[in-house]
Coordinates of N, CA and C in Angstrom, one line a residue:
X1 N 18.8 12.0 -26.0 CA 17.6 12.8 -26.4 C 17.1 12.4 -27.8
X2 N 15.8 12.3 -27.9 CA 15.3 11.9 -29.3 C 15.5 13.0 -30.3
X3 N 15.4 12.7 -31.5 CA 15.4 13.7 -32.6 C 14.0 14.2 -32.9
X4 N 13.9 15.5 -33.2 CA 12.6 16.1 -33.5 C 12.6 16.7 -34.9
X5 N 11.5 16.5 -35.6 CA 11.2 17.2 -36.9 C 9.8 17.7 -36.8
X6 N 9.6 18.9 -37.3 CA 8.3 19.5 -37.5 C 8.0 19.7 -39.0
X7 N 7.0 19.0 -39.4 CA 6.6 19.1 -40.9 C 5.4 20.0 -41.0
X8 N 5.5 21.1 -41.8 CA 4.4 22.0 -42.0 C 4.7 22.8 -43.2
X9 N 3.7 23.6 -43.6 CA 4.0 24.5 -44.7 C 4.9 25.7 -44.3
X10 N 5.3 26.4 -45.3 CA 6.3 27.5 -45.0 C 5.5 28.7 -44.5
X11 N 5.1 28.6 -43.2 CA 4.4 29.7 -42.5 C 4.4 29.4 -41.0
X12 N 3.9 30.3 -40.2 CA 3.8 30.1 -38.8 C 2.6 29.2 -38.5
X13 N 1.4 29.8 -38.8 CA 0.1 29.0 -38.7 C 0.0 28.1 -37.5
X14 N -0.4 26.9 -37.8 CA -0.7 25.9 -36.8 C 0.6 25.1 -36.4
X15 N 1.7 25.4 -37.0 CA 2.9 24.7 -36.6 C 3.9 25.5 -35.7
X16 N 3.6 26.8 -35.5 CA 4.5 27.6 -34.8 C 4.6 27.4 -33.3
X17 N 3.5 27.1 -32.7 CA 3.6 26.9 -31.2 C 4.6 25.8 -30.9
X18 N 4.5 24.7 -31.6 CA 5.5 23.6 -31.3 C 6.9 24.1 -31.5
X19 N 7.1 24.9 -32.6 CA 8.5 25.4 -32.8 C 8.9 26.3 -31.7
X20 N 8.0 27.1 -31.2 CA 8.3 28.0 -30.1 C 8.7 27.3 -28.8
X21 N 8.0 26.2 -28.5 CA 8.3 25.4 -27.4 C 9.7 24.8 -27.5
X22 N 10.0 24.2 -28.6 CA 11.4 23.7 -28.8 C 12.4 24.8 -28.7
X23 N 12.2 25.9 -29.3 CA 13.2 27.0 -29.2 C 13.3 27.5 -27.7
X24 N 12.2 27.6 -27.0 CA 12.3 28.0 -25.6 C 13.1 27.0 -24.8
X25 N 13.0 25.7 -25.2 CA 13.7 24.7 -24.5 C 15.2 24.6 -24.9
X26 N 15.5 25.3 -26.0 CA 16.9 25.2 -26.5 C 17.2 23.9 -27.1
X27 N 16.2 23.3 -27.7 CA 16.3 22.0 -28.3 C 16.4 22.0 -29.8
X28 N 17.4 21.5 -30.5 CA 17.4 21.5 -31.9 C 16.3 20.6 -32.6
X29 N 15.9 21.1 -33.7 CA 14.9 20.3 -34.5 C 15.1 20.6 -36.0
X30 N 14.6 19.7 -36.8 CA 14.6 19.9 -38.2 C 13.3 20.5 -38.6
X31 N 13.3 21.7 -39.2 CA 12.2 22.5 -39.5 C 11.9 22.3 -41.0
X32 N 11.0 21.3 -41.3 CA 10.7 20.9 -42.7 C 9.5 21.8 -43.2
X33 N 9.8 22.6 -44.1 CA 8.7 23.6 -44.6 C 8.4 23.2 -46.1
X34 N 7.1 22.9 -46.3 CA 6.6 22.6 -47.6 C 6.0 23.8 -48.3
X35 N 6.3 23.9 -49.6 CA 5.8 25.0 -50.3 C 4.5 24.6 -51.0
X36 N 3.5 25.4 -51.0 CA 2.2 25.2 -51.7 C 2.5 25.1 -53.2
X37 N 1.8 24.2 -53.9 CA 1.9 24.2 -55.3 C 3.1 23.5 -55.8
X38 N 3.8 22.7 -55.0 CA 5.0 22.0 -55.5 C 4.7 20.5 -55.3
X39 N 5.7 19.7 -55.8 CA 5.5 18.2 -55.6 C 5.8 17.8 -54.2
X40 N 6.3 18.6 -53.3 CA 6.6 18.2 -52.0 C 5.4 17.8 -51.2
X41 N 4.2 18.4 -51.5 CA 3.0 18.1 -50.9 C 1.9 17.9 -51.9
X42 N 1.2 16.7 -51.9 CA 1.3 15.7 -50.9 C 2.6 14.8 -51.0
X43 N 3.1 14.6 -52.2 CA 4.3 13.9 -52.4 C 4.6 12.7 -51.5
X44 N 5.8 12.7 -51.0 CA 6.2 11.6 -50.1 C 5.6 11.7 -48.7
X45 N 5.2 12.9 -48.3 CA 4.9 13.2 -46.9 C 3.5 12.8 -46.4
X46 N 2.5 13.0 -47.3 CA 1.1 12.8 -46.9 C 0.9 11.4 -46.3
X47 N 1.5 10.4 -46.8 CA 1.3 9.0 -46.3 C 1.9 8.8 -45.0
X48 N 2.8 9.7 -44.6 CA 3.5 9.6 -43.3 C 2.7 10.3 -42.2
X49 N 1.7 11.1 -42.6 CA 1.0 11.9 -41.6 C -0.2 11.1 -41.1
X50 N -0.4 11.0 -39.8 CA -1.5 10.1 -39.2 C -2.9 10.4 -39.8
X51 N -3.2 11.7 -40.1 CA -4.5 12.0 -40.6 C -4.4 12.7 -42.0
X52 N -3.3 12.5 -42.7 CA -3.1 13.0 -44.0 C -3.0 14.5 -44.1
X53 N -2.7 15.2 -43.0 CA -2.6 16.6 -43.0 C -1.4 17.0 -42.1
X54 N -1.0 18.3 -42.2 CA 0.0 18.9 -41.4 C -0.6 19.9 -40.5
X55 N 0.1 20.3 -39.4 CA 1.5 19.9 -39.0 C 1.6 18.5 -38.4
X56 N 2.8 18.0 -38.4 CA 3.1 16.7 -37.8 C 4.5 16.9 -37.1
X57 N 4.5 16.4 -35.9 CA 5.8 16.3 -35.1 C 6.3 14.9 -35.2
X58 N 7.6 14.7 -35.7 CA 8.2 13.4 -35.7 C 9.2 13.3 -34.6
X59 N 9.0 12.4 -33.7 CA 9.9 12.1 -32.6 C 10.6 10.8 -32.8
X60 N 11.9 10.9 -33.2 CA 12.6 9.7 -33.6 C 11.9 9.0 -34.8
X61 N 11.4 9.9 -35.7 CA 10.6 9.5 -36.9 C 9.3 8.9 -36.6
X62 N 8.8 8.9 -35.3 CA 7.4 8.5 -35.0 C 6.5 9.7 -35.1
X63 N 5.4 9.6 -35.8 CA 4.6 10.8 -36.1 C 3.6 11.1 -35.0
X64 N 3.4 12.4 -34.7 CA 2.4 12.8 -33.7 C 1.7 14.0 -34.4
X65 N 0.4 13.9 -34.6 CA -0.4 15.0 -35.3 C -1.2 15.8 -34.3
X66 N -1.9 16.8 -34.8 CA -2.7 17.7 -34.1 C -1.8 18.8 -33.4
X67 N -2.0 20.0 -33.8 CA -1.0 21.0 -33.4 C -0.9 21.3 -31.9
X68 N -2.1 21.3 -31.2 CA -2.1 21.5 -29.8 C -1.5 20.3 -29.0
X69 N -1.8 19.1 -29.5 CA -1.2 17.9 -28.9 C 0.3 17.9 -29.0
X70 N 0.8 18.3 -30.2 CA 2.2 18.4 -30.4 C 2.9 19.3 -29.4
X71 N 2.3 20.5 -29.3 CA 2.9 21.5 -28.4 C 2.8 21.1 -26.9
X72 N 1.7 20.5 -26.6 CA 1.5 20.0 -25.2 C 2.5 18.9 -24.8
X73 N 2.7 18.0 -25.8 CA 3.7 16.9 -25.6 C 5.1 17.5 -25.3
X74 N 5.5 18.4 -26.2 CA 6.8 19.0 -26.1 C 6.9 19.8 -24.8
X75 N 5.9 20.5 -24.4 CA 5.9 21.3 -23.1 C 6.1 20.3 -21.9
X76 N 5.5 19.2 -21.9 CA 5.7 18.2 -20.9 C 7.1 17.7 -20.9
X77 N 7.6 17.4 -22.1 CA 8.9 16.8 -22.3 C 10.0 17.8 -21.7
X78 N 9.7 19.1 -21.8 CA 10.8 20.1 -21.5 C 10.4 21.0 -20.3
X79 N 9.5 20.4 -19.5 CA 9.1 21.1 -18.2 C 8.6 22.5 -18.4
X80 N 7.8 22.7 -19.5 CA 7.1 23.9 -19.8 C 5.6 23.8 -19.7
X81 N 5.1 22.7 -19.1 CA 3.7 22.5 -19.1 C 3.0 23.0 -17.8
X82 N 3.8 23.4 -16.8 CA 3.3 23.7 -15.5 C 3.8 22.8 -14.5
X83 N 4.0 23.2 -13.2 CA 4.7 22.5 -12.2 C 3.8 21.5 -11.4
X84 N 2.5 21.6 -11.5 CA 1.6 20.7 -10.8 C 0.4 20.5 -11.7
X85 N -0.5 19.6 -11.3 CA -1.6 19.2 -12.1 C -2.5 20.4 -12.4
X86 N -2.7 21.3 -11.3 CA -3.5 22.4 -11.5 C -2.9 23.4 -12.5
X87 N -1.6 23.7 -12.3 CA -0.9 24.6 -13.2 C -1.0 24.1 -14.7
X88 N -0.8 22.8 -14.8 CA -0.9 22.2 -16.2 C -2.3 22.4 -16.8
X89 N -3.3 22.2 -15.9 CA -4.7 22.3 -16.4 C -4.9 23.8 -16.8
X90 N -4.4 24.7 -16.0 CA -4.6 26.2 -16.4 C -3.9 26.5 -17.7
X91 N -2.7 25.9 -17.9 CA -2.0 26.2 -19.2 C -2.7 25.6 -20.3
X92 N -3.3 24.4 -20.1 CA -4.1 23.7 -21.2 C -5.3 24.6 -21.5
X93 N -6.0 25.1 -20.4 CA -7.2 25.9 -20.6 C -6.8 27.2 -21.5
X94 N -5.7 27.8 -21.2 CA -5.3 29.0 -21.9 C -5.0 28.7 -23.3
X95 N -4.4 27.6 -23.6 CA -4.1 27.3 -25.0 C -5.3 26.9 -25.8
X96 N -6.3 26.3 -25.1 CA -7.6 26.0 -25.7 C -8.3 27.3 -26.1
X97 N -8.2 28.3 -25.2 CA -8.7 29.6 -25.5 C -8.0 30.3 -26.7
X98 N -6.7 30.2 -26.7 CA -6.0 30.7 -27.9 C -6.4 30.0 -29.2
X99 N -6.7 28.7 -29.1 CA -7.2 28.0 -30.3 C -8.6 28.5 -30.7
X100 N -9.4 28.8 -29.7 CA -10.8 29.3 -30.1 C -10.6 30.7 -30.8
X101 N -9.8 31.5 -30.3 CA -9.6 32.8 -30.9 C -9.0 32.7 -32.3
X102 N -8.0 31.8 -32.4 CA -7.3 31.6 -33.7 C -8.3 31.0 -34.7
X103 N -9.2 30.1 -34.3 CA -10.2 29.6 -35.3 C -11.1 30.6 -35.8
X104 N -11.5 31.6 -34.9 CA -12.4 32.7 -35.3 C -11.6 33.5 -36.4
X105 N -10.3 33.8 -36.1 CA -9.5 34.6 -37.0 C -9.4 33.9 -38.3
X106 N -9.1 32.6 -38.3 CA -9.0 31.9 -39.6 C -10.2 31.9 -40.4
X107 N -11.4 31.8 -39.8 CA -12.7 31.9 -40.5 C -12.8 33.2 -41.3
X108 N -12.4 34.3 -40.6 CA -12.4 35.6 -41.3 C -11.4 35.6 -42.5
X109 N -10.2 35.1 -42.2 CA -9.1 35.1 -43.2 C -9.5 34.3 -44.5
X110 N -10.1 33.1 -44.3 CA -10.4 32.2 -45.4 C -11.8 32.4 -46.1
X111 N -12.6 33.4 -45.5 CA -13.9 33.6 -46.2 C -13.7 34.2 -47.6
X112 N -14.3 33.6 -48.5 CA -14.1 34.0 -49.9 C -15.0 35.1 -50.4
X113 N -16.2 35.2 -49.7 CA -17.1 36.3 -50.1 C -16.6 37.6 -49.4
X114 N -16.2 38.6 -50.2 CA -15.5 39.8 -49.6 C -16.5 40.6 -48.7
X115 N -17.8 40.6 -49.1 CA -18.7 41.4 -48.3 C -18.9 40.7 -46.9
X116 N -19.1 39.4 -47.0 CA -19.2 38.6 -45.7 C -17.9 38.7 -44.9
X117 N -16.8 38.6 -45.6 CA -15.5 38.7 -44.9 C -15.3 40.0 -44.1
X118 N -15.7 41.1 -44.8 CA -15.6 42.4 -44.1 C -16.5 42.4 -42.9
X119 N -17.7 41.9 -43.0 CA -18.6 41.9 -41.8 C -18.1 41.0 -40.7
X120 N -17.6 39.8 -41.0 CA -17.0 38.9 -40.0 C -15.8 39.5 -39.3
X121 N -14.9 40.1 -40.1 CA -13.7 40.7 -39.6 C -14.1 41.9 -38.6
X122 N -15.0 42.7 -39.0 CA -15.4 43.8 -38.2 C -16.0 43.3 -36.9
X123 N -16.8 42.3 -36.9 CA -17.4 41.8 -35.7 C -16.3 41.1 -34.8
X124 N -15.4 40.4 -35.4 CA -14.3 39.8 -34.7 C -13.4 40.8 -34.0
X125 N -13.0 41.9 -34.7 CA -12.2 42.9 -34.2 C -12.9 43.8 -33.2
X126 N -14.2 44.0 -33.4 CA -14.9 45.0 -32.6 C -15.6 44.4 -31.4
X127 N -15.9 43.1 -31.4 CA -16.7 42.4 -30.4 C -16.0 41.2 -29.8
X128 N -15.8 40.2 -30.6 CA -15.3 39.0 -30.1 C -13.9 39.1 -29.5
X129 N -12.9 39.6 -30.3 CA -11.5 39.7 -29.8 C -11.4 40.5 -28.5
X130 N -12.0 41.7 -28.4 CA -11.9 42.4 -27.1 C -12.4 41.6 -25.9
X131 N -13.5 40.9 -26.2 CA -14.1 40.1 -25.1 C -13.1 39.0 -24.6
X132 N -12.5 38.3 -25.6 CA -11.5 37.3 -25.3 C -10.3 37.9 -24.6
X133 N -9.8 39.0 -25.1 CA -8.6 39.6 -24.5 C -8.9 40.1 -23.1
X134 N -10.1 40.6 -22.9 CA -10.4 41.1 -21.5 C -10.4 39.9 -20.5
X135 N -10.9 38.8 -20.9 CA -10.9 37.6 -20.0 C -9.4 37.2 -19.8
X136 N -8.6 37.2 -20.8 CA -7.2 36.8 -20.6 C -6.5 37.8 -19.8
X137 N -6.8 39.1 -19.9 CA -6.1 40.1 -19.1 C -6.4 39.8 -17.6
X138 N -7.7 39.5 -17.3 CA -8.1 39.2 -15.9 C -7.4 37.9 -15.4
X139 N -7.3 36.9 -16.2 CA -6.7 35.7 -15.8 C -5.2 35.9 -15.5
X140 N -4.5 36.7 -16.3 CA -3.1 37.0 -16.1 C -3.0 37.8 -14.8
X141 N -3.9 38.8 -14.5 CA -3.8 39.6 -13.3 C -4.0 38.8 -12.1
X142 N -4.7 37.7 -12.1 CA -5.0 36.8 -11.0 C -3.7 36.2 -10.5
X143 N -2.7 36.0 -11.4 CA -1.4 35.4 -11.0 C -0.4 36.4 -10.7
X144 N -0.2 36.7 -9.4 CA 0.8 37.7 -8.9 C 0.7 39.0 -9.6
X145 N -0.6 39.5 -9.8 CA -0.8 40.8 -10.3 C -0.5 41.0 -11.8
X146 N -0.2 39.9 -12.5 CA 0.0 39.9 -13.9 C 1.4 40.4 -14.4
X147 N 2.3 40.5 -13.5 CA 3.6 41.1 -13.9 C 4.7 40.0 -14.2
X148 N 4.2 38.7 -14.0 CA 5.1 37.6 -14.3 C 4.6 36.8 -15.5
X149 N 4.1 35.6 -15.2 CA 3.6 34.7 -16.2 C 2.2 34.3 -16.0
X150 N 1.6 33.6 -16.9 CA 0.2 33.1 -16.8 C 0.0 32.1 -15.7
X151 N 1.0 31.2 -15.5 CA 0.9 30.1 -14.6 C 2.2 30.1 -13.7
X152 N 1.9 30.1 -12.4 CA 3.1 30.0 -11.5 C 4.1 31.2 -11.6
X153 N 5.3 30.8 -11.4 CA 6.4 31.9 -11.4 C 7.4 31.6 -12.5
X154 N 7.1 30.8 -13.5 CA 8.0 30.6 -14.6 C 7.3 30.4 -15.9
X155 N 8.1 30.4 -17.0 CA 7.5 30.3 -18.3 C 6.9 29.0 -18.5
X156 N 5.7 29.0 -19.2 CA 5.0 27.7 -19.6 C 4.6 27.9 -21.1
X157 N 4.1 26.9 -21.6 CA 3.6 26.9 -23.0 C 2.4 27.8 -23.2
X158 N 1.7 28.2 -22.1 CA 0.7 29.2 -22.1 C 1.2 30.6 -22.5
X159 N 2.3 30.9 -22.0 CA 2.9 32.2 -22.4 C 3.4 32.2 -23.8
X160 N 3.9 31.1 -24.2 CA 4.3 31.0 -25.6 C 3.1 31.0 -26.6
X161 N 2.0 30.4 -26.1 CA 0.8 30.4 -26.9 C 0.3 31.9 -27.1
X162 N 0.4 32.7 -26.0 CA 0.0 34.1 -26.2 C 0.9 34.8 -27.3
X163 N 2.2 34.6 -27.3 CA 3.0 35.1 -28.3 C 2.7 34.6 -29.7
X164 N 2.3 33.4 -29.7 CA 1.9 32.8 -31.0 C 0.6 33.5 -31.5
X165 N -0.3 33.8 -30.6 CA -1.6 34.5 -30.9 C -1.2 35.9 -31.4
X166 N -0.3 36.5 -30.7 CA 0.1 37.9 -31.1 C 0.6 37.9 -32.5
X167 N 1.4 36.9 -32.9 CA 1.9 36.9 -34.3 C 0.7 36.6 -35.2
X168 N -0.2 35.8 -34.9 CA -1.3 35.5 -35.7 C -2.1 36.7 -36.0
X169 N -2.2 37.6 -35.0 CA -3.0 38.8 -35.1 C -2.3 40.0 -35.8
X170 N -1.1 39.7 -36.3 CA -0.3 40.7 -37.1 C 0.9 41.2 -36.4
X171 N 1.3 40.7 -35.3 CA 2.5 41.1 -34.6 C 2.5 42.6 -34.3
X172 N 1.3 43.1 -33.9 CA 1.1 44.5 -33.5 C 0.4 44.6 -32.2
X173 N 0.7 45.7 -31.5 CA 0.1 45.9 -30.2 C -1.3 46.4 -30.3
X174 N -1.8 46.8 -31.4 CA -3.1 47.5 -31.6 C -4.2 46.7 -31.0
X175 N -4.3 45.4 -31.3 CA -5.5 44.7 -30.7 C -5.4 44.6 -29.1
X176 N -4.2 44.8 -28.6 CA -4.0 44.7 -27.1 C -4.0 46.0 -26.4
X177 N -4.5 47.1 -27.1 CA -4.4 48.4 -26.5 C -5.1 48.5 -25.2
X178 N -6.1 47.7 -24.9 CA -6.8 47.8 -23.6 C -6.3 46.7 -22.7
X179 N -5.2 46.0 -23.0 CA -4.7 44.9 -22.3 C -3.2 45.1 -21.9
X180 N -2.9 46.0 -21.1 CA -1.5 46.3 -20.8 C -0.7 45.2 -20.2
X181 N -1.4 44.4 -19.4 CA -0.7 43.2 -18.8 C -0.3 42.2 -19.8
X182 N -1.2 41.9 -20.7 CA -0.9 41.0 -21.8 C 0.2 41.5 -22.7
X183 N 0.2 42.8 -23.0 CA 1.2 43.5 -23.8 C 2.6 43.3 -23.1
X184 N 2.6 43.5 -21.8 CA 3.9 43.3 -21.0 C 4.4 41.9 -21.1
X185 N 3.5 40.9 -20.9 CA 3.9 39.5 -21.0 C 4.4 39.2 -22.4
X186 N 3.8 39.6 -23.4 CA 4.2 39.4 -24.8 C 5.7 39.9 -24.9
X187 N 5.9 41.1 -24.5 CA 7.3 41.6 -24.6 C 8.3 40.8 -23.8
X188 N 7.9 40.4 -22.6 CA 8.9 39.6 -21.7 C 9.2 38.3 -22.4
X189 N 8.2 37.7 -23.0 CA 8.5 36.4 -23.6 C 9.3 36.6 -24.9
X190 N 8.9 37.6 -25.7 CA 9.7 37.8 -27.0 C 11.1 38.3 -26.7
X191 N 11.4 38.8 -25.5 CA 12.7 39.2 -25.2 C 13.6 38.1 -24.6
X192 N 13.0 36.9 -24.4 CA 13.8 35.8 -23.9 C 14.8 35.5 -25.0
X193 N 16.1 35.3 -24.7 CA 17.1 35.2 -25.8 C 16.8 34.2 -26.9
X194 N 16.4 33.0 -26.5 CA 16.1 31.9 -27.5 C 15.0 32.3 -28.4
X195 N 14.0 32.9 -27.8 CA 12.8 33.3 -28.6 C 13.1 34.5 -29.4
X196 N 13.8 35.5 -28.9 CA 14.2 36.7 -29.7 C 15.0 36.2 -30.9
X197 N 15.9 35.3 -30.7 CA 16.8 34.8 -31.8 C 15.9 34.1 -32.9
X198 N 15.0 33.3 -32.4 CA 14.1 32.6 -33.4 C 13.3 33.6 -34.2
X199 N 12.7 34.6 -33.5 CA 11.9 35.6 -34.2 C 12.7 36.3 -35.3
X200 N 14.0 36.5 -35.0 CA 14.8 37.2 -36.0 C 15.2 36.3 -37.1
X201 N 15.5 35.0 -36.8 CA 16.1 34.1 -37.8 C 15.0 33.3 -38.6
X202 N 13.8 33.1 -38.1 CA 12.8 32.3 -38.8 C 12.4 33.0 -40.1
X203 N 12.0 32.2 -41.1 CA 11.5 32.8 -42.4 C 10.4 33.8 -42.1
X204 N 10.5 34.9 -42.8 CA 9.5 36.0 -42.7 C 8.3 35.6 -43.7
X205 N 7.2 35.2 -43.1 CA 6.1 34.8 -43.9 C 4.9 35.6 -43.5
X206 N 3.9 35.7 -44.4 CA 2.7 36.5 -44.1 C 1.7 35.9 -43.0
X207 N 1.9 34.6 -42.8 CA 1.0 33.9 -41.8 C 1.8 32.9 -41.1

């Protein structure tokens, strides 16, 4: 088996989905966390990153960049991508949707104008996020009534992507109040022993 390293800052952010896939697979990896404002970044690492940014997955020291690409590669490597071409496409679709939601949330988070930030956040929480979650709730329900997983009858990286989104939104059920099926799936995935252990042992960071 190849060796794996994930290079990212000391946070969940865009590096966490790849970590979750590796943890779900029970595969060891080196979790390299860079601290902002230190010599570690850019330091020796920036030149090793394909686009000069993180996260980067190193597979036997060969770099692979772009967070969703990293997680998708690992999902395929460890049979968490979906069991057929259609299932894989559905899992891809869902993680692209999670990326869309995450990007909206990041825009709110990084807005420097406090008045504009408050307006953006209110619109995101009151309009955009409920619409996205409603669509996701319906998609989950389409698969065996929503009591199992997003795709097929077993865990895929789409389910892990939902848990990653849950953490991004504050690890609270409040945004999912109108989405009981999503809330149930989040709990089922977070209760998987490898995932539960990782949530307990990983560094506790604000993002």
